PDB file of C-alpha atoms in Angstrom:
ATOM      1  CA  UNK A   1     -15.540 -37.324 -19.167  1.00  0.00           C
ATOM      2  CA  UNK A   2     -14.443 -34.188 -19.695  1.00  0.00           C
ATOM      3  CA  UNK A   3     -14.180 -30.388 -18.652  1.00  0.00           C
ATOM      4  CA  UNK A   4     -16.429 -29.337 -20.919  1.00  0.00           C
ATOM      5  CA  UNK A   5     -19.308 -31.810 -19.462  1.00  0.00           C
ATOM      6  CA  UNK A   6     -18.760 -30.563 -16.657  1.00  0.00           C
ATOM      7  CA  UNK A   7     -19.217 -26.774 -18.058  1.00  0.00           C
ATOM      8  CA  UNK A   8     -22.181 -26.815 -20.224  1.00  0.00           C
ATOM      9  CA  UNK A   9     -23.442 -29.672 -17.030  1.00  0.00           C
ATOM     10  CA  UNK A  10     -23.106 -26.063 -14.289  1.00  0.00           C
ATOM     11  CA  UNK A  11     -23.698 -23.805 -16.889  1.00  0.00           C
ATOM     12  CA  UNK A  12     -27.369 -25.400 -17.563  1.00  0.00           C
ATOM     13  CA  UNK A  13     -27.988 -26.617 -14.005  1.00  0.00           C
ATOM     14  CA  UNK A  14     -27.604 -22.572 -12.556  1.00  0.00           C
ATOM     15  CA  UNK A  15     -29.996 -21.386 -15.915  1.00  0.00           C
ATOM     16  CA  UNK A  16     -32.660 -24.096 -15.523  1.00  0.00           C
ATOM     17  CA  UNK A  17     -32.733 -24.250 -19.346  1.00  0.00           C
ATOM     18  CA  UNK A  18     -31.154 -25.242 -21.613  1.00  0.00           C
ATOM     19  CA  UNK A  19     -31.796 -22.573 -24.335  1.00  0.00           C
ATOM     20  CA  UNK A  20     -30.421 -19.973 -22.145  1.00  0.00           C
ATOM     21  CA  UNK A  21     -27.315 -21.412 -21.573  1.00  0.00           C
ATOM     22  CA  UNK A  22     -26.474 -22.937 -25.602  1.00  0.00           C
ATOM     23  CA  UNK A  23     -27.031 -18.889 -26.163  1.00  0.00           C
ATOM     24  CA  UNK A  24     -25.726 -16.512 -22.624  1.00  0.00           C
ATOM     25  CA  UNK A  25     -23.318 -18.569 -21.411  1.00  0.00           C
ATOM     26  CA  UNK A  26     -22.268 -21.205 -23.683  1.00  0.00           C
ATOM     27  CA  UNK A  27     -22.183 -20.333 -27.557  1.00  0.00           C
ATOM     28  CA  UNK A  28     -23.718 -22.927 -29.202  1.00  0.00           C
ATOM     29  CA  UNK A  29     -26.051 -24.261 -30.245  1.00  0.00           C
ATOM     30  CA  UNK A  30     -29.089 -26.324 -28.478  1.00  0.00           C
ATOM     31  CA  UNK A  31     -29.570 -30.426 -30.444  1.00  0.00           C
ATOM     32  CA  UNK A  32     -26.200 -30.113 -29.523  1.00  0.00           C
ATOM     33  CA  UNK A  33     -25.634 -29.744 -25.895  1.00  0.00           C
ATOM     34  CA  UNK A  34     -28.787 -31.882 -25.348  1.00  0.00           C
ATOM     35  CA  UNK A  35     -26.300 -34.186 -26.721  1.00  0.00           C
ATOM     36  CA  UNK A  36     -22.617 -33.481 -24.086  1.00  0.00           C
ATOM     37  CA  UNK A  37     -25.152 -33.574 -21.611  1.00  0.00           C
ATOM     38  CA  UNK A  38     -27.013 -37.250 -22.517  1.00  0.00           C
ATOM     39  CA  UNK A  39     -23.241 -37.945 -23.148  1.00  0.00           C
ATOM     40  CA  UNK A  40     -22.401 -37.185 -19.327  1.00  0.00           C
ATOM     41  CA  UNK A  41     -25.253 -38.542 -18.720  1.00  0.00           C
ATOM     42  CA  UNK A  42     -24.496 -41.606 -20.141  1.00  0.00           C
ATOM     43  CA  UNK A  43     -20.577 -41.856 -18.834  1.00  0.00           C
ATOM     44  CA  UNK A  44     -22.124 -41.190 -15.151  1.00  0.00           C
ATOM     45  CA  UNK A  45     -24.565 -43.886 -14.722  1.00  0.00           C
ATOM     46  CA  UNK A  46     -27.642 -41.690 -13.793  1.00  0.00           C
ATOM     47  CA  UNK A  47     -30.138 -39.502 -14.567  1.00  0.00           C
ATOM     48  CA  UNK A  48     -28.961 -36.381 -13.773  1.00  0.00           C
ATOM     49  CA  UNK A  49     -31.529 -33.678 -15.165  1.00  0.00           C
ATOM     50  CA  UNK A  50     -35.093 -33.513 -15.486  1.00  0.00           C
ATOM     51  CA  UNK A  51     -36.398 -31.918 -18.594  1.00  0.00           C
ATOM     52  CA  UNK A  52     -39.772 -30.817 -18.994  1.00  0.00           C
ATOM     53  CA  UNK A  53     -42.059 -27.557 -20.841  1.00  0.00           C
ATOM     54  CA  UNK A  54     -41.228 -25.790 -17.536  1.00  0.00           C
ATOM     55  CA  UNK A  55     -37.744 -25.987 -17.510  1.00  0.00           C
ATOM     56  CA  UNK A  56     -34.503 -28.323 -16.224  1.00  0.00           C
ATOM     57  CA  UNK A  57     -34.815 -29.418 -13.103  1.00  0.00           C
ATOM     58  CA  UNK A  58     -32.323 -31.893 -11.247  1.00  0.00           C
ATOM     59  CA  UNK A  59     -32.571 -35.129 -10.060  1.00  0.00           C
ATOM     60  CA  UNK A  60     -30.762 -35.652  -5.916  1.00  0.00           C
ATOM     61  CA  UNK A  61     -27.646 -36.871  -7.623  1.00  0.00           C
ATOM     62  CA  UNK A  62     -28.345 -34.566 -11.103  1.00  0.00           C
ATOM     63  CA  UNK A  63     -27.333 -31.862  -7.181  1.00  0.00           C
ATOM     64  CA  UNK A  64     -24.944 -34.210  -5.730  1.00  0.00           C
ATOM     65  CA  UNK A  65     -23.005 -33.362  -9.237  1.00  0.00           C
ATOM     66  CA  UNK A  66     -23.427 -30.430  -9.655  1.00  0.00           C
ATOM     67  CA  UNK A  67     -21.023 -29.861  -5.931  1.00  0.00           C
ATOM     68  CA  UNK A  68     -18.897 -32.120  -7.076  1.00  0.00           C
ATOM     69  CA  UNK A  69     -18.738 -30.667 -10.381  1.00  0.00           C
ATOM     70  CA  UNK A  70     -18.424 -27.641  -9.775  1.00  0.00           C
ATOM     71  CA  UNK A  71     -15.334 -28.147  -7.375  1.00  0.00           C
ATOM     72  CA  UNK A  72     -13.415 -30.720 -10.348  1.00  0.00           C
ATOM     73  CA  UNK A  73     -13.557 -27.470 -12.866  1.00  0.00           C
ATOM     74  CA  UNK A  74     -12.871 -24.537 -10.421  1.00  0.00           C
ATOM     75  CA  UNK A  75      -9.734 -27.048  -9.906  1.00  0.00           C
ATOM     76  CA  UNK A  76      -9.139 -27.678 -13.048  1.00  0.00           C
ATOM     77  CA  UNK A  77      -8.360 -23.758 -13.774  1.00  0.00           C
ATOM     78  CA  UNK A  78      -6.288 -23.534 -10.854  1.00  0.00           C
ATOM     79  CA  UNK A  79      -3.312 -26.013 -12.178  1.00  0.00           C
ATOM     80  CA  UNK A  80      -3.963 -24.564 -15.580  1.00  0.00           C
ATOM     81  CA  UNK A  81      -2.268 -20.514 -13.701  1.00  0.00           C
ATOM     82  CA  UNK A  82      -0.295 -22.255 -11.897  1.00  0.00           C
ATOM     83  CA  UNK A  83       1.742 -23.960 -14.874  1.00  0.00           C
ATOM     84  CA  UNK A  84       1.352 -20.775 -16.289  1.00  0.00           C
ATOM     85  CA  UNK A  85       2.353 -19.037 -13.308  1.00  0.00           C
ATOM     86  CA  UNK A  86       5.242 -21.827 -13.364  1.00  0.00           C
ATOM     87  CA  UNK A  87       6.132 -21.228 -16.902  1.00  0.00           C
ATOM     88  CA  UNK A  88       6.753 -16.853 -16.744  1.00  0.00           C
ATOM     89  CA  UNK A  89       9.839 -16.116 -15.160  1.00  0.00           C
ATOM     90  CA  UNK A  90      10.685 -15.733 -11.776  1.00  0.00           C
ATOM     91  CA  UNK A  91       9.751 -11.901 -10.749  1.00  0.00           C
ATOM     92  CA  UNK A  92      13.014 -10.610  -8.419  1.00  0.00           C
ATOM     93  CA  UNK A  93      11.350  -8.583  -5.049  1.00  0.00           C
ATOM     94  CA  UNK A  94      11.999  -4.928  -4.309  1.00  0.00           C
ATOM     95  CA  UNK A  95      11.124  -3.847  -0.382  1.00  0.00           C
ATOM     96  CA  UNK A  96      10.225  -0.006  -0.226  1.00  0.00           C
ATOM     97  CA  UNK A  97      10.429   1.577   3.087  1.00  0.00           C
ATOM     98  CA  UNK A  98       8.756   4.719   4.472  1.00  0.00           C
ATOM     99  CA  UNK A  99       8.300   7.218   7.063  1.00  0.00           C
ATOM    100  CA  UNK A 100       4.670   7.369   7.266  1.00  0.00           C
ATOM    101  CA  UNK A 101       4.379   9.871   4.518  1.00  0.00           C
ATOM    102  CA  UNK A 102       7.042  10.041   2.823  1.00  0.00           C
ATOM    103  CA  UNK A 103       5.262   7.777   0.400  1.00  0.00           C
ATOM    104  CA  UNK A 104       3.092  10.669  -0.958  1.00  0.00           C
ATOM    105  CA  UNK A 105       4.773  12.287  -2.289  1.00  0.00           C
ATOM    106  CA  UNK A 106       8.115  10.636  -3.344  1.00  0.00           C
ATOM    107  CA  UNK A 107       6.702   6.938  -4.144  1.00  0.00           C
ATOM    108  CA  UNK A 108       5.900   8.256  -7.843  1.00  0.00           C
ATOM    109  CA  UNK A 109       8.952   9.449  -8.505  1.00  0.00           C
ATOM    110  CA  UNK A 110      10.862   5.809  -7.143  1.00  0.00           C
ATOM    111  CA  UNK A 111       8.050   4.017  -9.734  1.00  0.00           C
ATOM    112  CA  UNK A 112       9.017   6.736 -11.894  1.00  0.00           C
ATOM    113  CA  UNK A 113      13.181   5.655 -12.105  1.00  0.00           C
ATOM    114  CA  UNK A 114      12.063   1.617 -12.068  1.00  0.00           C
ATOM    115  CA  UNK A 115       9.381   1.699 -14.668  1.00  0.00           C
ATOM    116  CA  UNK A 116      12.022  -0.593 -17.010  1.00  0.00           C
ATOM    117  CA  UNK A 117      12.435  -2.694 -14.098  1.00  0.00           C
ATOM    118  CA  UNK A 118       8.634  -3.009 -13.157  1.00  0.00           C
ATOM    119  CA  UNK A 119       7.174  -6.378 -15.939  1.00  0.00           C
ATOM    120  CA  UNK A 120       9.684  -8.504 -14.214  1.00  0.00           C
ATOM    121  CA  UNK A 121       9.808  -6.628 -11.067  1.00  0.00           C
ATOM    122  CA  UNK A 122       7.197  -6.888  -7.610  1.00  0.00           C
ATOM    123  CA  UNK A 123       7.841  -3.716  -5.247  1.00  0.00           C
ATOM    124  CA  UNK A 124       7.071  -4.311  -1.866  1.00  0.00           C
ATOM    125  CA  UNK A 125       5.735  -1.372  -0.201  1.00  0.00           C
ATOM    126  CA  UNK A 126       6.446  -0.958   3.440  1.00  0.00           C
ATOM    127  CA  UNK A 127       5.585   2.114   5.479  1.00  0.00           C
ATOM    128  CA  UNK A 128       6.348   2.475   9.259  1.00  0.00           C
ATOM    129  CA  UNK A 129       8.482   4.822  12.024  1.00  0.00           C
ATOM    130  CA  UNK A 130      12.692   5.250  11.074  1.00  0.00           C
ATOM    131  CA  UNK A 131      13.586   2.890  13.378  1.00  0.00           C
ATOM    132  CA  UNK A 132      11.550  -0.123  12.439  1.00  0.00           C
ATOM    133  CA  UNK A 133      12.513   0.696   8.531  1.00  0.00           C
ATOM    134  CA  UNK A 134      16.247   0.497  10.177  1.00  0.00           C
ATOM    135  CA  UNK A 135      15.824  -2.879  12.233  1.00  0.00           C
ATOM    136  CA  UNK A 136      14.136  -3.988   8.198  1.00  0.00           C
ATOM    137  CA  UNK A 137      17.053  -3.060   6.443  1.00  0.00           C
ATOM    138  CA  UNK A 138      19.569  -4.509   9.097  1.00  0.00           C
ATOM    139  CA  UNK A 139      17.260  -8.174   8.445  1.00  0.00           C
ATOM    140  CA  UNK A 140      17.232  -7.558   4.577  1.00  0.00           C
ATOM    141  CA  UNK A 141      13.451  -7.584   5.156  1.00  0.00           C
ATOM    142  CA  UNK A 142      13.808  -3.380   2.951  1.00  0.00           C
ATOM    143  CA  UNK A 143      15.898  -2.799   0.236  1.00  0.00           C
ATOM    144  CA  UNK A 144      15.290   1.522   0.745  1.00  0.00           C
ATOM    145  CA  UNK A 145      14.043   3.258   2.858  1.00  0.00           C
ATOM    146  CA  UNK A 146      12.547   6.479   3.223  1.00  0.00           C
ATOM    147  CA  UNK A 147      13.343   7.988   7.188  1.00  0.00           C
ATOM    148  CA  UNK A 148      15.770   9.815   9.508  1.00  0.00           C
ATOM    149  CA  UNK A 149      20.198   8.522   9.842  1.00  0.00           C
ATOM    150  CA  UNK A 150      19.479   6.047  13.247  1.00  0.00           C
ATOM    151  CA  UNK A 151      22.694   6.781  15.573  1.00  0.00           C
ATOM    152  CA  UNK A 152      22.138   2.586  16.547  1.00  0.00           C
ATOM    153  CA  UNK A 153      21.891   0.608  13.304  1.00  0.00           C
ATOM    154  CA  UNK A 154      25.141  -0.914  12.155  1.00  0.00           C
ATOM    155  CA  UNK A 155      25.595  -1.935   8.962  1.00  0.00           C
ATOM    156  CA  UNK A 156      23.215   1.051   7.432  1.00  0.00           C
ATOM    157  CA  UNK A 157      24.425   3.582   5.362  1.00  0.00           C
ATOM    158  CA  UNK A 158      22.854   7.046   4.657  1.00  0.00           C
ATOM    159  CA  UNK A 159      22.490   9.616   2.171  1.00  0.00           C
ATOM    160  CA  UNK A 160      21.073  13.099   2.613  1.00  0.00           C
ATOM    161  CA  UNK A 161      17.647  14.327   1.081  1.00  0.00           C
ATOM    162  CA  UNK A 162      16.697  17.461   2.115  1.00  0.00           C
ATOM    163  CA  UNK A 163      15.861  19.124   5.084  1.00  0.00           C
ATOM    164  CA  UNK A 164      12.735  18.709   6.765  1.00  0.00           C
ATOM    165  CA  UNK A 165      11.632  22.817   8.198  1.00  0.00           C
ATOM    166  CA  UNK A 166       9.234  22.006  11.582  1.00  0.00           C
ATOM    167  CA  UNK A 167       5.864  23.235  10.985  1.00  0.00           C
ATOM    168  CA  UNK A 168       3.823  24.093  13.948  1.00  0.00           C
ATOM    169  CA  UNK A 169       0.278  22.458  13.830  1.00  0.00           C
ATOM    170  CA  UNK A 170      -3.074  24.173  15.671  1.00  0.00           C
ATOM    171  CA  UNK A 171      -6.875  22.800  15.747  1.00  0.00           C
ATOM    172  CA  UNK A 172      -8.064  25.409  13.129  1.00  0.00           C
ATOM    173  CA  UNK A 173     -10.164  27.799  15.335  1.00  0.00           C
ATOM    174  CA  UNK A 174      -7.461  28.133  17.732  1.00  0.00           C
ATOM    175  CA  UNK A 175      -5.680  31.826  18.348  1.00  0.00           C
ATOM    176  CA  UNK A 176      -2.403  31.364  17.413  1.00  0.00           C
ATOM    177  CA  UNK A 177      -4.273  31.084  13.763  1.00  0.00           C
ATOM    178  CA  UNK A 178      -4.810  34.247  12.750  1.00  0.00           C
ATOM    179  CA  UNK A 179      -0.982  35.221  12.701  1.00  0.00           C
ATOM    180  CA  UNK A 180       1.246  34.247   9.951  1.00  0.00           C
ATOM    181  CA  UNK A 181       4.003  32.680  11.564  1.00  0.00           C
ATOM    182  CA  UNK A 182       4.735  31.631  15.451  1.00  0.00           C
ATOM    183  CA  UNK A 183       7.319  32.200  17.390  1.00  0.00           C
ATOM    184  CA  UNK A 184       8.652  30.444  20.527  1.00  0.00           C
ATOM    185  CA  UNK A 185       7.252  32.302  22.546  1.00  0.00           C
ATOM    186  CA  UNK A 186       3.356  31.953  21.121  1.00  0.00           C
ATOM    187  CA  UNK A 187       4.497  28.471  21.902  1.00  0.00           C
ATOM    188  CA  UNK A 188       5.371  27.799  26.592  1.00  0.00           C
ATOM    189  CA  UNK A 189       2.291  29.363  27.340  1.00  0.00           C
ATOM    190  CA  UNK A 190      -0.097  26.170  25.157  1.00  0.00           C
ATOM    191  CA  UNK A 191      -1.094  23.245  25.648  1.00  0.00           C
ATOM    192  CA  UNK A 192       1.939  20.799  23.239  1.00  0.00           C
ATOM    193  CA  UNK A 193       2.179  18.004  21.838  1.00  0.00           C
ATOM    194  CA  UNK A 194       5.354  16.640  21.653  1.00  0.00           C
ATOM    195  CA  UNK A 195       6.819  13.163  20.082  1.00  0.00           C
ATOM    196  CA  UNK A 196       7.920   9.941  21.037  1.00  0.00           C
ATOM    197  CA  UNK A 197      11.816  10.475  21.956  1.00  0.00           C
ATOM    198  CA  UNK A 198      11.442   6.080  20.934  1.00  0.00           C
ATOM    199  CA  UNK A 199       9.718   5.955  17.253  1.00  0.00           C
ATOM    200  CA  UNK A 200      10.890   9.373  16.524  1.00  0.00           C
ATOM    201  CA  UNK A 201      14.470   9.859  17.933  1.00  0.00           C
ATOM    202  CA  UNK A 202      15.120  12.917  15.464  1.00  0.00           C
ATOM    203  CA  UNK A 203      12.923  14.728  15.270  1.00  0.00           C
ATOM    204  CA  UNK A 204      12.030  14.724  18.951  1.00  0.00           C
ATOM    205  CA  UNK A 205      15.568  15.421  19.650  1.00  0.00           C
ATOM    206  CA  UNK A 206      14.854  18.576  17.204  1.00  0.00           C
ATOM    207  CA  UNK A 207      12.087  20.096  19.265  1.00  0.00           C
ATOM    208  CA  UNK A 208      13.591  18.951  22.783  1.00  0.00           C
ATOM    209  CA  UNK A 209      16.943  21.626  21.397  1.00  0.00           C
ATOM    210  CA  UNK A 210      14.481  23.854  19.639  1.00  0.00           C
ATOM    211  CA  UNK A 211      12.063  24.191  23.086  1.00  0.00           C
ATOM    212  CA  UNK A 212      13.998  23.215  25.474  1.00  0.00           C
ATOM    213  CA  UNK A 213      15.788  26.930  26.290  1.00  0.00           C
ATOM    214  CA  UNK A 214      12.705  28.421  27.151  1.00  0.00           C
ATOM    215  CA  UNK A 215      11.111  26.057  29.126  1.00  0.00           C
ATOM    216  CA  UNK A 216       8.711  24.430  27.316  1.00  0.00           C
ATOM    217  CA  UNK A 217       7.178  20.856  27.922  1.00  0.00           C
ATOM    218  CA  UNK A 218       5.146  18.335  26.736  1.00  0.00           C
ATOM    219  CA  UNK A 219       1.795  17.614  27.890  1.00  0.00           C
ATOM    220  CA  UNK A 220       1.175  14.808  26.112  1.00  0.00           C
ATOM    221  CA  UNK A 221       2.805  12.686  23.766  1.00  0.00           C
ATOM    222  CA  UNK A 222       2.094  11.282  19.908  1.00  0.00           C
ATOM    223  CA  UNK A 223       3.223   7.588  19.627  1.00  0.00           C
ATOM    224  CA  UNK A 224       3.337   8.743  15.302  1.00  0.00           C
ATOM    225  CA  UNK A 225       2.134  11.352  13.547  1.00  0.00           C
ATOM    226  CA  UNK A 226      -1.263  10.172  13.566  1.00  0.00           C
ATOM    227  CA  UNK A 227      -1.565  10.311  17.446  1.00  0.00           C
ATOM    228  CA  UNK A 228      -0.084  14.012  16.969  1.00  0.00           C
ATOM    229  CA  UNK A 229      -2.842  15.211  14.092  1.00  0.00           C
ATOM    230  CA  UNK A 230      -5.484  13.590  16.514  1.00  0.00           C
ATOM    231  CA  UNK A 231      -4.229  14.776  19.504  1.00  0.00           C
ATOM    232  CA  UNK A 232      -3.735  18.905  18.406  1.00  0.00           C
ATOM    233  CA  UNK A 233      -7.629  18.924  16.865  1.00  0.00           C
ATOM    234  CA  UNK A 234      -9.272  17.120  20.273  1.00  0.00           C
ATOM    235  CA  UNK A 235      -7.318  18.958  22.931  1.00  0.00           C
ATOM    236  CA  UNK A 236      -6.642  22.345  20.798  1.00  0.00           C
ATOM    237  CA  UNK A 237      -2.986  22.066  21.863  1.00  0.00           C
ATOM    238  CA  UNK A 238       0.665  22.855  19.258  1.00  0.00           C
ATOM    239  CA  UNK A 239       2.785  20.393  18.173  1.00  0.00           C
ATOM    240  CA  UNK A 240       5.439  20.562  16.319  1.00  0.00           C
ATOM    241  CA  UNK A 241       5.835  18.255  12.813  1.00  0.00           C
ATOM    242  CA  UNK A 242       7.823  17.661   9.992  1.00  0.00           C
ATOM    243  CA  UNK A 243       6.965  19.588   6.867  1.00  0.00           C
ATOM    244  CA  UNK A 244       5.282  16.966   4.547  1.00  0.00           C
ATOM    245  CA  UNK A 245       3.142  16.168   7.503  1.00  0.00           C
ATOM    246  CA  UNK A 246       0.666  19.280   6.142  1.00  0.00           C
ATOM    247  CA  UNK A 247      -0.435  16.530   3.637  1.00  0.00           C
ATOM    248  CA  UNK A 248      -2.090  14.196   5.403  1.00  0.00           C
ATOM    249  CA  UNK A 249      -3.783  17.682   7.882  1.00  0.00           C
ATOM    250  CA  UNK A 250      -7.407  17.918   8.163  1.00  0.00           C
ATOM    251  CA  UNK A 251      -9.452  20.590   7.556  1.00  0.00           C
ATOM    252  CA  UNK A 252      -9.889  21.096  11.726  1.00  0.00           C
ATOM    253  CA  UNK A 253      -6.100  21.462  11.567  1.00  0.00           C
ATOM    254  CA  UNK A 254      -3.741  23.814   9.714  1.00  0.00           C
ATOM    255  CA  UNK A 255      -0.136  25.117  10.059  1.00  0.00           C
ATOM    256  CA  UNK A 256       2.333  27.701  10.059  1.00  0.00           C
ATOM    257  CA  UNK A 257       5.520  28.242   9.827  1.00  0.00           C
ATOM    258  CA  UNK A 258       8.062  29.066  12.614  1.00  0.00           C
ATOM    259  CA  UNK A 259       9.331  32.759  12.156  1.00  0.00           C
ATOM    260  CA  UNK A 260      13.006  32.963  11.894  1.00  0.00           C
ATOM    261  CA  UNK A 261      14.930  29.809  11.427  1.00  0.00           C
ATOM    262  CA  UNK A 262      12.829  26.528  11.691  1.00  0.00           C
ATOM    263  CA  UNK A 263      14.622  23.750  13.323  1.00  0.00           C
ATOM    264  CA  UNK A 264      15.330  20.528  10.611  1.00  0.00           C
ATOM    265  CA  UNK A 265      15.573  17.569  10.352  1.00  0.00           C
ATOM    266  CA  UNK A 266      16.522  15.475   7.989  1.00  0.00           C
ATOM    267  CA  UNK A 267      15.166  12.851   5.146  1.00  0.00           C
ATOM    268  CA  UNK A 268      17.239  10.205   3.819  1.00  0.00           C
ATOM    269  CA  UNK A 269      17.592   7.456   2.235  1.00  0.00           C
ATOM    270  CA  UNK A 270      19.096   4.153   4.068  1.00  0.00           C
ATOM    271  CA  UNK A 271      19.611   1.718   2.818  1.00  0.00           C
ATOM    272  CA  UNK A 272      22.709  -2.302   4.295  1.00  0.00           C
ATOM    273  CA  UNK A 273      25.553  -1.836   2.711  1.00  0.00           C
ATOM    274  CA  UNK A 274      25.942  -5.422   2.389  1.00  0.00           C
ATOM    275  CA  UNK A 275      23.123  -5.645   0.104  1.00  0.00           C
ATOM    276  CA  UNK A 276      23.721  -5.920  -3.123  1.00  0.00           C
ATOM    277  CA  UNK A 277      20.198  -5.031  -5.065  1.00  0.00           C
ATOM    278  CA  UNK A 278      20.699  -4.717  -8.733  1.00  0.00           C
ATOM    279  CA  UNK A 279      17.651  -1.928  -8.249  1.00  0.00           C
ATOM    280  CA  UNK A 280      19.007  -0.536  -5.208  1.00  0.00           C
ATOM    281  CA  UNK A 281      22.255   0.213  -6.936  1.00  0.00           C
ATOM    282  CA  UNK A 282      19.965   1.493  -9.663  1.00  0.00           C
ATOM    283  CA  UNK A 283      18.300   4.166  -7.392  1.00  0.00           C
ATOM    284  CA  UNK A 284      21.458   5.072  -5.667  1.00  0.00           C
ATOM    285  CA  UNK A 285      22.811   6.227  -8.535  1.00  0.00           C
ATOM    286  CA  UNK A 286      19.830   8.562  -9.882  1.00  0.00           C
ATOM    287  CA  UNK A 287      19.248  10.294  -6.073  1.00  0.00           C
ATOM    288  CA  UNK A 288      20.016  13.141  -8.329  1.00  0.00           C
ATOM    289  CA  UNK A 289      17.300  12.994 -10.221  1.00  0.00           C
ATOM    290  CA  UNK A 290      14.701  10.795  -7.538  1.00  0.00           C
ATOM    291  CA  UNK A 291      15.363  14.877  -6.090  1.00  0.00           C
ATOM    292  CA  UNK A 292      14.427  16.427  -9.068  1.00  0.00           C
ATOM    293  CA  UNK A 293      10.962  14.675  -9.511  1.00  0.00           C
ATOM    294  CA  UNK A 294      10.225  15.161  -6.281  1.00  0.00           C
ATOM    295  CA  UNK A 295      11.045  18.971  -6.395  1.00  0.00           C
ATOM    296  CA  UNK A 296       9.606  19.103  -9.271  1.00  0.00           C
ATOM    297  CA  UNK A 297       6.025  17.951  -8.139  1.00  0.00           C
ATOM    298  CA  UNK A 298       5.915  19.540  -5.252  1.00  0.00           C
ATOM    299  CA  UNK A 299       6.265  23.323  -7.202  1.00  0.00           C
ATOM    300  CA  UNK A 300       3.163  22.137  -9.438  1.00  0.00           C
TER     301      UNK A 300
END
């Protein structure tokens, strides 16, 4: 018994017709197909199909044989695919982490730089908070991360990409939305949405240093970027978030710049100094090119 016998039998059983199976599925002549089915039945030793002017019907033996034939064919195809994969050179694995939201700006530029390596490299993307990215770098699960410069991160190195100004988020129908920029004192009388000092310590510190002199304390605390935007929309309050967050705003939320000199947070590339990945070294050597690509793209 050969695999083609199983393939022919399955095609006839599913089409319910020798003619349709021969023409539509197998692209062979009907007499040849009939002969193959007879050969299969002879080898199995029982009648599998009943032929009539109305088409083909499976016998009880044929119905039992069909399930096993499908399984055998599937396993044969899986074995073939496994052999082909095993014969290919192993692909390198390179894991890149992004502070949630930054992948929109930076991932296309990174992939462009890695283009020559992609056929032999499997790129894995992680989207997490900065402390989680630092943990991934430390334990070796992530090779490179776009993140904040975490203080409690032994063994990690950081390279500055840019300083992101904080902007003010508010509902589209908020009274302050009519203004072109927002002063610190404008925030003092509003419901304020803060960020988590645990999940976003760098941003939390920048906001706290900026608003502490005017006595603003958060009425609500967001655990992540999405929650911050949602709280602004649902409470009618105001929040401060890095500039990149404006790429993720729904239509009901708008952003305004801070008047004067706004506070900033550093965006860095983080990596483990013990990581010897050639791809990591390649990207670090092309940081200027990477920054240029992102700047060029965002200015269009």
